[in-house]
Coordinates of C-alpha atoms in Angstrom, one line a residue:
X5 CA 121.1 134.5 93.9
X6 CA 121.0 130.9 92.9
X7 CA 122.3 129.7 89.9
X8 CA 119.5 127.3 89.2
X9 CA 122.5 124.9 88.7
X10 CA 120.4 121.8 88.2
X11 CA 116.9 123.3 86.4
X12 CA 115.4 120.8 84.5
X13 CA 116.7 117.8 87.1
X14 CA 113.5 115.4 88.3
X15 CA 114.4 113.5 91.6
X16 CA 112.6 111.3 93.7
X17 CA 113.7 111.2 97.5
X18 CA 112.8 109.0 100.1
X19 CA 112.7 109.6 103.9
X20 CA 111.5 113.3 102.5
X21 CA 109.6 114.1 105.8
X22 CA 112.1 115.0 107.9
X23 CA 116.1 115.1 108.1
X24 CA 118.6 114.2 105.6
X25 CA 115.8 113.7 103.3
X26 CA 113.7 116.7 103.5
X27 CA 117.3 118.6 103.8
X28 CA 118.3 117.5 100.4
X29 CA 115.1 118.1 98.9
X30 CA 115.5 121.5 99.7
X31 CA 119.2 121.5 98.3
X32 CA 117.7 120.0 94.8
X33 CA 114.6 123.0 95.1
X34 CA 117.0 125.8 95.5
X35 CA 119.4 124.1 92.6
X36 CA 116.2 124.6 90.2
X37 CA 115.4 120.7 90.2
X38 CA 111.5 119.0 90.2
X39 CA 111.3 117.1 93.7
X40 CA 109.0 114.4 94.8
X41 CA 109.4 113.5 98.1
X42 CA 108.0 110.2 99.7
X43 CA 107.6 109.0 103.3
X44 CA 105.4 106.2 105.2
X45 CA 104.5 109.0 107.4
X46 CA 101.9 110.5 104.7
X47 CA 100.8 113.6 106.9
X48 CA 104.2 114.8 107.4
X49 CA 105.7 114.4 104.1
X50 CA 102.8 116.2 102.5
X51 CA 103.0 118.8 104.8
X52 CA 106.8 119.1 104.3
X53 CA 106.2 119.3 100.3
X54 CA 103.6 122.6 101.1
X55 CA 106.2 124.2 103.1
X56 CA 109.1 123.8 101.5
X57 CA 106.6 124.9 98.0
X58 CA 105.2 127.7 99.9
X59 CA 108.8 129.3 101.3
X60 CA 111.3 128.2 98.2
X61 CA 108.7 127.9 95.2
X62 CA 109.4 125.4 92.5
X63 CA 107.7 121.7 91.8
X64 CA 107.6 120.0 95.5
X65 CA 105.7 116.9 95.5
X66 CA 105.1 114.7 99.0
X67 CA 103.8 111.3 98.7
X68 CA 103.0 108.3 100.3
X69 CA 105.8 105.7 100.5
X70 CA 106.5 102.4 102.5
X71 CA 110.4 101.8 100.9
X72 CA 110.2 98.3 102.4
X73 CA 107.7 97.2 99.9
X74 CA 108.7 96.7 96.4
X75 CA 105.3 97.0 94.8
X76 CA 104.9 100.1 96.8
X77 CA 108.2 101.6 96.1
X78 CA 107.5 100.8 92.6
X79 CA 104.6 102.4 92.3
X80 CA 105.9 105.8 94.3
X81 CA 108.5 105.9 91.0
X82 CA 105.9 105.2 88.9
X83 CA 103.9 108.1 90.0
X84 CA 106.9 110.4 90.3
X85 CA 108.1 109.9 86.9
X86 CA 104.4 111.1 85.9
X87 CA 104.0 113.8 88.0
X88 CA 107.3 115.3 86.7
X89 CA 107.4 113.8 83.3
X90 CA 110.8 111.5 83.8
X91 CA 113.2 110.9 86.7
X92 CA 116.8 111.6 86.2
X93 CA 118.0 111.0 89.9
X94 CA 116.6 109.0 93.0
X95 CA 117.9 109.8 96.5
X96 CA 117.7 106.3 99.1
X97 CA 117.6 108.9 102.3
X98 CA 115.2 106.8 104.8
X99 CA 117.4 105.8 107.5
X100 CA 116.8 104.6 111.3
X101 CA 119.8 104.6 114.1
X102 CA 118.8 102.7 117.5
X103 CA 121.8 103.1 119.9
X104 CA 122.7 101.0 122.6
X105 CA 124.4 97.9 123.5
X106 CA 124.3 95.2 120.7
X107 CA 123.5 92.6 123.2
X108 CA 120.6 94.8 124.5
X109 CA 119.5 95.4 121.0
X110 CA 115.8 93.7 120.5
X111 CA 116.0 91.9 117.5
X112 CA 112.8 93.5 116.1
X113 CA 114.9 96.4 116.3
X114 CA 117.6 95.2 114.2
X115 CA 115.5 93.5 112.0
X116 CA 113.9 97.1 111.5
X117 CA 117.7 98.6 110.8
X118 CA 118.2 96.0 108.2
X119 CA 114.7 96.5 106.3
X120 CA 115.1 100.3 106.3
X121 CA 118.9 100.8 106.2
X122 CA 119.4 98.2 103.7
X123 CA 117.1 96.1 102.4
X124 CA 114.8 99.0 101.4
X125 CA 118.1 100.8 99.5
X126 CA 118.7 97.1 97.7
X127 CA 115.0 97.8 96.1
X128 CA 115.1 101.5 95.9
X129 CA 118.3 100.9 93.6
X130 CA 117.2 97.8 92.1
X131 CA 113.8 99.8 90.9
X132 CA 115.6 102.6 89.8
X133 CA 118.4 101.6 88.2
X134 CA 115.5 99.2 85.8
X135 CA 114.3 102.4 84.7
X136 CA 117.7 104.3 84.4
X137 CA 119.1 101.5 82.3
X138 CA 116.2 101.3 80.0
X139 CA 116.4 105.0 79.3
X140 CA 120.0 105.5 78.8
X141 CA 121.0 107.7 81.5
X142 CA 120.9 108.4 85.5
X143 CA 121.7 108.9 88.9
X144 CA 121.0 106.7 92.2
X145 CA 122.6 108.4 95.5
X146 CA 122.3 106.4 98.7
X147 CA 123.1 107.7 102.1
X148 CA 125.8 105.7 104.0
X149 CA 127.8 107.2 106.4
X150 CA 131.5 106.7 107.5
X151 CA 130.1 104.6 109.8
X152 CA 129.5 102.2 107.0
X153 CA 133.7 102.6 105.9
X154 CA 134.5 101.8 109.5
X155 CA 132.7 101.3 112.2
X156 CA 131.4 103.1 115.3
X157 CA 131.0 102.1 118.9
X158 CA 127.3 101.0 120.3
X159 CA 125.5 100.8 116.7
X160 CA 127.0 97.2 115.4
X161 CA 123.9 96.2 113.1
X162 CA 123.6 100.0 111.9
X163 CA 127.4 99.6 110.9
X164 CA 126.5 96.6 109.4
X165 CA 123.9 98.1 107.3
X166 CA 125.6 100.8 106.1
X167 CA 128.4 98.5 105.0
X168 CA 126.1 96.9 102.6
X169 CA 125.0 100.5 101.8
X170 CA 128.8 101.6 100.8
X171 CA 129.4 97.7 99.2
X172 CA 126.3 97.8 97.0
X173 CA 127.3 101.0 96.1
X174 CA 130.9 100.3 95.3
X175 CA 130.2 97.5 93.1
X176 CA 126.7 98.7 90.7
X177 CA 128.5 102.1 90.1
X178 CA 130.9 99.4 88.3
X179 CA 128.4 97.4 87.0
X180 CA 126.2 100.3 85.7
X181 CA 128.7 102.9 85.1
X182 CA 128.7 102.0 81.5
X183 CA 125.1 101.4 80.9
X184 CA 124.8 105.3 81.5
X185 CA 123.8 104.9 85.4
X186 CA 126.0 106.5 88.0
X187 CA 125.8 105.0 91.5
X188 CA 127.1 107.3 94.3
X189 CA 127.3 106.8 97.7
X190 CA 127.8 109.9 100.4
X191 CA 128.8 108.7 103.7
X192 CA 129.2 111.6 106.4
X193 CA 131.4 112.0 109.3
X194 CA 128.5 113.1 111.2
X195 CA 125.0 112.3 109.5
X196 CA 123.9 115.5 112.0
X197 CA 125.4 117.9 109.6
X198 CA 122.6 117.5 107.6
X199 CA 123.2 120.3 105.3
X200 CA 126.7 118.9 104.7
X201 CA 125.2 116.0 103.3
X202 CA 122.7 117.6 101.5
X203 CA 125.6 119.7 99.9
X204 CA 127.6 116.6 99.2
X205 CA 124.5 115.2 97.3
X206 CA 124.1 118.1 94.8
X207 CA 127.7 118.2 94.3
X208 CA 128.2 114.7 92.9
X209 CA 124.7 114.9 90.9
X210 CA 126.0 118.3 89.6
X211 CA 129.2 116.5 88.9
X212 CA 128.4 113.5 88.0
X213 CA 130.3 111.6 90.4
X214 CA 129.9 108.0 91.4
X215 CA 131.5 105.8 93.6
X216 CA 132.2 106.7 97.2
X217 CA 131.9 110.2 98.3
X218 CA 133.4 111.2 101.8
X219 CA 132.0 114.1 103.8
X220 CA 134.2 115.0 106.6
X221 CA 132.1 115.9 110.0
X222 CA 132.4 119.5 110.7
X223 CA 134.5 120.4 113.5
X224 CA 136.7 123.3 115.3
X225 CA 136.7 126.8 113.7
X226 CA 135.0 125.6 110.6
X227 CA 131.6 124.1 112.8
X228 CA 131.9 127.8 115.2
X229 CA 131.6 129.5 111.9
X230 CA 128.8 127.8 110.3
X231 CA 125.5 129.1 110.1
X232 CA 122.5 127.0 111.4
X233 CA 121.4 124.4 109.1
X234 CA 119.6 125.6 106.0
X235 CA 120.2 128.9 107.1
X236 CA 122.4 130.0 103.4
X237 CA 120.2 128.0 101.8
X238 CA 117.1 129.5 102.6
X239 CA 118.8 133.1 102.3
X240 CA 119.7 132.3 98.4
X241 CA 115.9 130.3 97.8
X242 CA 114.4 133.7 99.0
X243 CA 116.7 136.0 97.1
X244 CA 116.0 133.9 93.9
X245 CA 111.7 134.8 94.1
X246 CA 112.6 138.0 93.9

């Protein structure tokens, strides 16, 4: 059974339609936590909040989001903190990864990388951290990747992005830290693993831990023995309805 570890926890999550997002809303749901989700994609992310209400239980809200407008993002807080009565942690998930060639990259699709992968977490955090500060107390997790630590072959502006991601990060969980606003940054080995991530996230929210927070891709005997994605998860969300 779940321990219902974070009950009483009201997070906002972007890119909640699908992925890392939608993983980690499930993660905060089986924790006990309020969840809004958001999404530009307006079909899917409501359709994603039924499901994962309908299958887990809990407070699953989907909503309308563009992250790479501030008034928009703005006003997909504003609404979250009044459909769950507060916020006490906002999850930056969107994320896009062209591959290829950097010199066969378009550069309307690096320009898209930046605005999602970066410029969108710059506001996410910006927005949040306004309301966190003013209230005494929060948590903004944004999804880098080790990517973002080193670099990778063939993704040269995603690296780039996430950079920013794990630098923004490093320096307002400073900045904040003693304003009562943690920052945390979880950057996977393998942003596949989406579970893994998801776990990472709940652990430093249930921890409290800011700064960097390293998630080791899964690999050998310890991938070959891990269940399919969600798959514990959804075992412990159904044994806790009963």
């Amino acid at each position: 059974m779940s321990r219902k570890t974070l009950a009483g926890k009201r997070v906002a999550i972007t890119g909640g339609a699908h992925g890392i997002g939608r993983e980690t809303a499930l993660a905060f749901l089986v924790e006990g936590a309020d969840v809004v989700i958001g999404d530009v994609d307006v079909g899917a992310v409501r359709a994603a909040a039924d499901q994962l209400a309908r299958a887990h239980g809990g407070t699953v809200l989907g909503l309308a989001l563009d992250i790479t407008d501030s008034a928009r993002f703005g006003s997909f807080l504003t609404c979250a903190e009044r459909k769950l009565g507060g916020l006490d942690v906002v999850v930056n998930a969107a994320d896009v990864m062209p591959s290829g060639p950097f010199l066969a990259e378009s550069e309307a699709e690096s320009d898209l990388q930046i605005d999602v992968n970066l410029r969108a977490v710059i506001i996410g955090t910006r927005l949040a951290a306004e309301r966190f500060v003013s209230q005494g107390h929060g948590q903004i997790v944004n999804i880098g990747t080790a990517a973002g630590v080193t670099a990778a072959l063939g993704v040269a502006v995603y690296c780039a992005t996430k950079h920013g991601v794990v630098g923004l990060g490093a320096a307002l969980d400073q900045e904040l830290s003693g304003r009562g606003v943690i920052v945390s940054t979880v950057a996977s080995g393998s942003l596949a693993d989406q579970e893994a991530v998801a776990d990472a996230v709940i652990d430093c929210v249930l921890h409290r831990r800011g700064g960097l927070i390293s998630v080791p891709p899964a690999s050998g005997l310890r991938a070959a023995l891990r269940p399919p994605g969600g798959f514990l998860r959804r075992m412990f969300a159904r044994d806790g309805q009963r």
